Coordinates of C-alpha atoms and ligand atoms in Angstrom, one line a residue:
X28 CA 86.2 91.6 -60.0
X29 CA 89.2 91.7 -58.5
X30 CA 89.6 88.7 -56.0
X31 CA 91.2 88.7 -53.3
X32 CA 91.2 84.8 -51.6
X33 CA 93.1 81.8 -49.4
X34 CA 93.0 78.7 -51.9
X35 CA 92.4 75.6 -50.1
X36 CA 95.4 73.9 -51.1
X37 CA 97.4 75.8 -54.3
X38 CA 98.4 72.5 -54.8
X39 CA 95.5 70.1 -54.3
X40 CA 91.8 73.0 -54.0
X41 CA 93.1 76.4 -56.6
X42 CA 89.3 77.9 -56.5
X43 CA 87.5 79.6 -53.4
X44 CA 85.4 76.9 -51.7
X45 CA 82.5 78.8 -49.9
X46 CA 82.8 76.9 -45.9
X47 CA 86.7 76.5 -46.8
X48 CA 87.0 80.3 -47.0
X49 CA 84.9 81.1 -44.0
X50 CA 88.1 78.3 -41.0
X51 CA 90.2 80.6 -43.1
X52 CA 88.6 83.5 -41.7
X53 CA 88.1 82.3 -38.2
X54 CA 92.1 81.5 -38.5
X55 CA 93.2 83.9 -39.7
X56 CA 91.7 85.8 -37.1
X57 CA 95.4 85.2 -35.6
X58 CA 96.9 86.3 -37.9
X59 CA 95.6 89.8 -38.9
X60 CA 91.0 90.5 -39.3
X61 CA 91.2 92.5 -41.3
X62 CA 92.2 89.5 -44.4
X63 CA 89.6 87.1 -42.4
X64 CA 87.3 90.6 -43.4
X65 CA 89.2 90.4 -47.1
X66 CA 88.5 86.4 -47.9
X67 CA 84.4 87.4 -46.5
X68 CA 84.3 89.9 -49.0
X69 CA 86.2 88.6 -51.6
X70 CA 83.1 85.5 -50.9
X71 CA 79.9 87.4 -51.3
X72 CA 81.4 89.0 -54.8
X73 CA 79.6 85.3 -55.7
X74 CA 76.3 85.9 -53.9
X75 CA 73.6 85.4 -56.7
X76 CA 70.7 87.6 -57.0
X77 CA 67.9 85.5 -56.0
X78 CA 70.2 85.0 -52.7
X79 CA 72.6 82.1 -52.9
X80 CA 75.7 80.8 -53.2
X81 CA 77.8 78.6 -55.5
X82 CA 80.5 76.1 -52.8
X83 CA 83.4 77.3 -55.1
X84 CA 84.8 81.0 -57.3
X85 CA 85.9 79.3 -60.4
X86 CA 88.5 82.4 -59.6
X87 CA 91.5 81.3 -62.5
X88 CA 89.6 79.0 -63.9
X89 CA 92.1 79.3 -66.5
X90 CA 94.9 78.7 -65.2
X91 CA 93.0 75.0 -64.2
X92 CA 91.4 73.5 -66.3
X93 CA 91.9 70.0 -65.2
X94 CA 88.6 71.2 -63.3
X95 CA 86.1 71.8 -65.5
X96 CA 88.0 67.6 -67.4
X97 CA 84.6 65.0 -66.4
X98 CA 86.6 62.9 -63.3
X99 CA 86.9 66.5 -61.1
X100 CA 83.0 66.0 -61.0
X101 CA 81.8 69.4 -60.8
X102 CA 79.5 70.9 -61.8
X103 CA 78.7 74.5 -62.8
X104 CA 75.6 76.0 -63.5
X105 CA 77.8 79.2 -65.1
X106 CA 81.5 79.2 -65.6
X107 CA 83.1 80.8 -62.8
X108 CA 80.6 79.1 -60.0
X109 CA 79.1 75.9 -59.2
X110 CA 75.8 74.7 -59.3
X111 CA 76.5 73.1 -55.2
X112 CA 76.5 74.3 -51.8
X113 CA 77.8 74.3 -48.7
X114 CA 77.0 74.6 -45.5
X115 CA 76.5 78.1 -44.5
X116 CA 79.6 78.6 -41.7
X117 CA 80.5 81.6 -43.5
X118 CA 77.5 83.9 -40.2
X119 CA 79.8 82.1 -37.8
X120 CA 82.8 83.3 -39.3
X121 CA 81.2 87.1 -39.7
X122 CA 80.1 87.0 -36.1
X123 CA 83.7 85.4 -34.9
X124 CA 85.1 88.5 -36.6
X125 CA 82.9 89.9 -35.5
X126 CA 83.5 89.4 -31.3
X127 CA 87.7 90.0 -32.6
X128 CA 86.7 93.1 -34.2
X129 CA 83.7 95.0 -32.7
X130 CA 84.0 96.0 -36.4
X131 CA 79.6 96.7 -36.8
X132 CA 80.7 98.5 -40.4
X133 CA 81.2 95.5 -41.4
X134 CA 78.9 93.8 -40.3
X135 CA 76.3 95.5 -42.0
X136 CA 78.1 95.6 -45.3
X137 CA 77.6 91.4 -45.6
X138 CA 75.2 90.2 -43.7
X139 CA 72.8 91.1 -46.6
X140 CA 73.9 88.3 -48.5
X141 CA 74.3 85.5 -45.8
X142 CA 71.2 86.7 -44.9
X143 CA 69.7 86.7 -48.2
X144 CA 71.3 83.3 -48.2
X145 CA 69.5 81.8 -45.7
X146 CA 66.4 82.5 -46.9
X147 CA 67.0 80.8 -50.4
X148 CA 68.3 77.9 -48.3
X149 CA 65.1 78.7 -45.9
X150 CA 62.5 78.3 -49.6
X151 CA 64.3 76.1 -52.4
X152 CA 65.5 73.1 -50.2
X153 CA 63.3 73.5 -47.5
X154 CA 60.2 71.7 -49.8
X155 CA 58.8 70.4 -47.0
X156 CA 58.9 73.1 -45.0
X157 CA 59.8 70.9 -41.8
X158 CA 63.3 73.5 -40.9
X159 CA 65.2 71.5 -42.0
X160 CA 67.4 72.3 -45.4
X161 CA 68.2 69.3 -47.5
X162 CA 71.0 68.7 -49.8
X163 CA 71.4 67.2 -53.5
X164 CA 73.9 65.9 -53.9
X165 CA 76.9 64.7 -51.1
X166 CA 79.7 67.6 -51.9
X167 CA 76.8 69.7 -50.7
X168 CA 77.6 69.1 -46.8
X169 CA 80.8 69.5 -47.7
X170 CA 81.3 65.1 -47.1
X171 CA 82.0 63.9 -50.7
X172 CA 82.3 60.1 -50.2
X173 CA 80.9 60.0 -46.9
X174 CA 80.1 55.7 -46.3
X175 CA 76.8 57.8 -44.7
X176 CA 75.9 58.3 -48.9
X177 CA 76.4 54.7 -49.8
X178 CA 73.5 53.4 -49.9
X179 CA 72.0 57.2 -51.3
X180 CA 74.0 56.0 -54.6
X181 CA 74.2 52.9 -54.5
X182 CA 78.3 52.7 -54.4
X183 CA 79.6 49.0 -52.6
X184 CA 81.9 50.0 -49.5
X185 CA 84.6 46.8 -51.0
X186 CA 86.7 46.3 -52.4
X187 CA 88.4 49.8 -50.9
X188 CA 89.3 51.0 -54.9
X189 CA 85.9 51.0 -56.4
X190 CA 85.0 53.6 -54.3
X191 CA 85.9 56.2 -56.1
X192 CA 85.5 54.9 -59.9
X193 CA 82.0 53.6 -58.3
X194 CA 81.4 57.6 -57.2
X195 CA 82.3 59.8 -59.4
X196 CA 80.2 57.3 -61.9
X197 CA 77.4 57.9 -59.9
X198 CA 77.5 61.9 -59.2
X199 CA 78.1 62.3 -63.3
X200 CA 74.5 60.3 -63.0
X201 CA 72.9 63.1 -60.8
X202 CA 74.1 66.1 -62.9
X203 CA 72.6 64.7 -65.6
X204 CA 68.9 64.3 -64.1
X205 CA 69.8 68.1 -62.3
X206 CA 71.3 69.4 -66.1
X207 CA 68.9 72.2 -67.4
X208 CA 66.6 72.4 -64.3
X209 CA 66.1 75.3 -62.2
X210 CA 67.0 75.3 -58.5
X211 CA 63.6 74.6 -57.7
X212 CA 63.2 72.4 -60.0
X213 CA 66.2 70.0 -59.2
X214 CA 65.5 70.4 -54.9
X215 CA 62.3 68.4 -55.6
X216 CA 63.7 65.6 -58.2
X217 CA 64.1 63.7 -54.7
X218 CA 66.5 61.8 -57.1
X219 CA 68.8 62.8 -54.3
X220 CA 67.8 64.1 -50.8
X221 CA 69.6 64.1 -47.1
X222 CA 68.8 66.3 -44.3
X223 CA 71.9 66.3 -43.5
X224 CA 72.9 66.5 -39.8
X225 CA 75.5 68.3 -39.9
X226 CA 74.6 70.5 -42.2
X227 CA 71.3 71.6 -40.5
X228 CA 73.7 71.9 -37.5
X229 CA 75.5 74.7 -39.7
X230 CA 72.4 75.7 -40.5
X231 CA 70.0 77.0 -37.2
X232 CA 73.8 77.9 -36.1
X233 CA 74.3 80.9 -38.5
X234 CA 69.9 81.8 -37.6
X235 CA 71.1 81.8 -34.9
X236 CA 75.0 83.7 -35.5
X237 CA 72.3 85.9 -38.0
X238 CA 69.4 86.7 -35.4
X239 CA 72.7 88.2 -32.9
X240 CA 74.0 90.6 -35.6
X241 CA 71.2 92.2 -37.0
X242 CA 70.1 93.3 -33.4
X243 CA 73.3 94.6 -32.7
X244 CA 73.3 95.8 -36.3
X245 CA 70.3 96.9 -35.0
X246 CA 68.4 95.3 -38.6
X247 CA 64.9 94.3 -38.2
X248 CA 64.5 90.4 -38.3
X249 CA 66.1 89.1 -35.5
X250 CA 63.4 87.4 -33.9
X251 CA 62.2 85.4 -36.9
X252 CA 65.4 84.0 -37.0
X253 CA 65.7 83.4 -33.7
X254 CA 63.0 81.5 -33.8
X255 CA 63.8 79.9 -37.2
X256 CA 66.8 78.4 -35.1
X257 CA 64.4 76.2 -32.7
X258 CA 62.8 75.4 -34.8
X259 CA 65.8 73.3 -36.5
X260 CA 67.0 72.0 -33.8
X261 CA 63.0 71.2 -32.6
X262 CA 62.4 69.4 -36.0
X263 CA 66.2 67.3 -35.0
X264 CA 65.7 66.3 -31.9
X265 CA 62.1 65.5 -33.5
X266 CA 63.3 63.3 -36.2
X267 CA 66.9 62.3 -36.0
X268 CA 67.7 62.3 -32.2
X269 CA 67.9 58.2 -31.1
X270 CA 67.0 58.1 -28.2
X271 CA 68.0 54.2 -28.2
X272 CA 71.6 54.7 -29.1
X273 CA 71.7 58.2 -28.1
X274 CA 72.6 59.3 -31.3
X275 CA 71.6 61.1 -34.4
X276 CA 71.3 60.1 -37.7
X277 CA 71.2 61.8 -41.3
X278 CA 67.6 61.4 -43.0
X279 CA 67.8 60.5 -46.5
X280 CA 64.3 60.4 -49.1
X281 CA 61.2 60.9 -49.1
X282 CA 60.2 59.4 -46.3
X283 CA 62.8 60.0 -44.4
X284 CA 64.8 57.0 -43.4
X285 CA 67.2 57.4 -41.0
X286 CA 70.6 56.4 -41.9
X287 CA 72.7 54.7 -39.2
X288 CA 76.0 54.5 -40.4
X289 CA 77.6 56.0 -37.8
X290 CA 79.9 58.8 -38.6
X291 CA 80.9 62.0 -37.1
X292 CA 77.5 63.7 -37.8
X293 CA 75.7 62.1 -35.2
X294 CA 77.9 63.6 -32.1
X295 CA 77.7 66.8 -34.1
X296 CA 74.1 68.6 -32.2
X297 CA 77.1 69.5 -29.7
X298 CA 77.1 72.7 -31.7
X299 CA 74.3 73.3 -30.8
X300 CA 73.9 75.8 -27.6
X301 CA 70.2 74.4 -26.4
X302 CA 70.9 70.9 -27.0
X303 CA 69.2 68.8 -23.9
X304 CA 72.3 68.6 -20.8
X305 CA 71.1 65.0 -21.4
X306 CA 71.2 64.3 -25.3
X307 CA 74.9 66.0 -24.6
X308 CA 76.1 63.6 -21.4
X309 CA 75.0 60.8 -24.2
X310 CA 76.0 61.8 -27.4
X311 CA 80.2 63.4 -25.0
X312 CA 80.1 59.6 -22.6
X313 CA 78.6 56.8 -24.6
X314 CA 80.0 57.2 -27.8
X315 CA 82.7 60.8 -28.7
X316 CA 84.9 59.1 -25.4
X317 CA 84.7 56.1 -26.4
X318 CA 87.0 54.2 -27.3
X319 CA 86.4 51.2 -29.3
X320 CA 83.9 54.3 -31.8
X321 CA 85.6 58.1 -31.7
X322 CA 88.3 58.5 -29.1
X323 CA 91.0 57.1 -31.5
X324 CA 94.3 58.3 -31.2
X325 CA 94.0 60.9 -32.4
X326 CA 89.6 61.7 -32.3
X327 CA 87.8 62.2 -33.6
X328 CA 87.9 60.4 -37.0
X329 CA 85.2 61.2 -39.6
X330 CA 83.7 58.0 -39.9
X331 CA 84.0 55.8 -36.3
X332 CA 85.6 53.5 -35.7
X333 CA 83.2 49.9 -35.4
X334 CA 82.1 50.6 -39.3
X335 CA 82.9 47.7 -41.8
X336 CA 84.3 51.1 -43.8
X337 CA 85.7 52.2 -41.4
X338 CA 89.4 53.6 -43.5
X339 CA 92.3 55.4 -42.0
X340 CA 94.6 54.3 -44.0
X341 CA 92.6 56.7 -46.8
X342 CA 92.9 52.9 -49.0
X343 CA 89.9 54.0 -51.2
X344 CA 92.0 57.4 -52.6
X345 CA 88.3 59.7 -52.3
X346 CA 87.2 61.1 -48.4
X347 CA 85.8 62.2 -45.2
X348 CA 86.1 58.0 -44.4
X349 CA 87.7 57.4 -41.2
X350 CA 90.7 60.3 -41.1
X351 CA 90.5 62.5 -38.6
X352 CA 89.4 66.8 -39.9
X353 CA 90.5 69.5 -37.8
X354 CA 87.3 71.9 -39.2
X355 CA 85.1 68.7 -37.4
X356 CA 87.6 69.5 -34.0
X357 CA 86.9 72.9 -33.9
X358 CA 83.4 72.5 -34.5
X359 CA 83.5 69.7 -31.5
X360 CA 85.5 72.1 -29.2
X361 CA 83.4 74.4 -29.4
X362 CA 80.7 72.6 -28.1
X363 CA 81.8 70.7 -25.7
X364 CA 83.3 73.5 -23.9
X365 CA 78.7 75.1 -24.3
X366 CA 77.4 72.1 -22.5
X367 CA 80.5 72.0 -19.7
X368 CA 83.0 69.6 -21.1
X369 CA 86.0 71.8 -20.7
X370 CA 88.3 69.0 -19.9
X371 CA 87.9 67.1 -22.9
X372 CA 87.5 69.8 -24.5
X373 CA 90.9 70.8 -23.7
X374 CA 92.3 67.1 -24.3
X375 CA 90.6 67.7 -27.5
X376 CA 93.1 70.0 -28.4
X377 CA 95.6 68.4 -27.1
X378 CA 95.8 65.6 -29.0
X379 CA 95.0 68.4 -32.4
X380 CA 98.4 69.9 -32.6
X381 CA 99.6 66.6 -31.7
X382 CA 98.5 65.9 -34.3
X383 CA 99.4 68.5 -37.0
X384 CA 102.8 68.6 -35.1
X385 CA 102.7 64.9 -36.7
X386 CA 101.4 65.1 -39.9
X387 CA 101.8 68.4 -40.4
X388 CA 99.4 71.4 -42.7
X389 CA 97.8 68.1 -44.5
X390 CA 93.2 67.6 -45.4
X391 CA 92.9 65.4 -42.8
X392 CA 95.3 62.6 -40.6
X393 CA 94.7 59.6 -39.6
X394 CA 93.6 59.2 -36.9
X395 CA 95.6 55.8 -35.1
X396 CA 99.4 57.8 -35.8
X397 CA 98.0 61.0 -36.8
X398 CA 99.9 60.0 -40.4
X399 CA 99.4 63.6 -42.8
X400 CA 97.2 62.6 -45.1
X401 CA 95.6 63.5 -48.8
X402 CA 96.3 67.5 -50.1
X403 CA 99.4 69.1 -48.8
X404 CA 99.4 72.7 -47.4
X405 CA 95.2 72.6 -46.4
X406 CA 94.3 75.8 -45.0
X407 CA 91.2 75.0 -42.5
X408 CA 94.2 72.8 -41.0
X409 CA 94.9 75.7 -39.9
X410 CA 92.2 76.8 -38.0
X411 CA 94.5 75.2 -34.8
X412 CA 95.5 79.0 -34.1
X413 CA 92.3 79.1 -33.2
X414 CA 92.1 76.6 -30.6
X415 CA 95.8 78.2 -29.2
X416 CA 94.0 80.8 -28.9
X417 CA 91.6 79.5 -27.1
X418 CA 93.8 77.1 -24.5
X419 CA 96.8 79.0 -24.3
X420 CA 96.4 80.0 -20.5
X421 CA 96.3 75.9 -20.3
X422 CA 98.9 75.2 -22.8
X423 CA 101.2 78.4 -21.4
X424 CA 101.0 76.5 -17.8
X425 CA 101.8 73.4 -19.4
Ligands
GLC16 C1 87.2 68.7 -50.4 C2 86.4 68.7 -48.6 C3 85.6 69.8 -49.1 C4 86.5 71.1 -49.4 C5 86.9 71.2 -50.4 C6 87.8 72.6 -50.9 O1 86.5 68.5 -51.7 O2 85.4 67.7 -49.0 O3 84.4 69.8 -48.4 O4 85.1 72.4 -49.5 O5 88.0 69.8 -50.8 O6 88.8 71.8 -50.0

């Protein structure tokens, strides 16, 4: 096969990752839309006949043997792809490429594998048919070692050095449980099952984007996709919304127990266009703009500053435990704008750009100082290009 894509980080992440490539495609619109198309074309070469698309495609696998060692913690389905999924950001990327180029031919080319993937999610990962899809290992949300998964993974929050080895051991226990089982069987084992709010918001957003694109492409099924999106939105309101705290919580296990560890995920339904205005206002006023939780000098931290597990300086040497990530800010920026919080969105964009000016193009940043952390030359951090383009009139005036 021919391949041509952007590595998340040439030094740290040499393969093609599913949600990374979707973010890359959006950032590349500010460079050359043809590169955006190429990124998605390369990605969907990984689509399998049953609809499944893996979270990693191991192009150039032979040159990167360290990724096949146990400490890399990846579970393969095939020599060249993993047995793990990631959030379907690809639908939003396809919508953005259409909005930028008007190229319906490209939409028609990429829609079929993306539709098959969301149908796969619905068929295989919504076993209880409640409209919420389930992840079966923590890195399927893309939020690998987020402390919201600690209890389910048996990870102690102290001392910080214990986190990464405990996470690796726990991942391998999951891999042993899934070994030799089909995707369908893995999904019903219940060894780890999270109806993750961020994953489901991105799923609902994908269904909405696909409904629109299917309609534009003159293909059938737009109404069903729209209904499925609404259903996921309603399920999030019914099961994850906590009116007392004014937040959304992930649901763990078959008993759907709320996991009340405060991470940016709890605010993520701001991305839903039809979110109730009072709910959106509470998320923003009580939490996003709360300086004890999320409104730090360089927001939005992946974990609220009020949590004991908050690790802004990356002492745990593992991901999603406090630092600020630019893909999160990018999603929340557009969510804030659509709910009438344009000023908050602009301030978030301003601080995000300032953070990158200080910290460089890194994987994540210390929310107190903007120091760059993790991988270098991290590609989705170039989503700042999209924020700058959206804010251009304001920036130019300033
Ligand atoms: C890290 C991130 C994950 C991302 C991958 C490649 O594992 O946690 O979300 O997809 O790196 O950048």
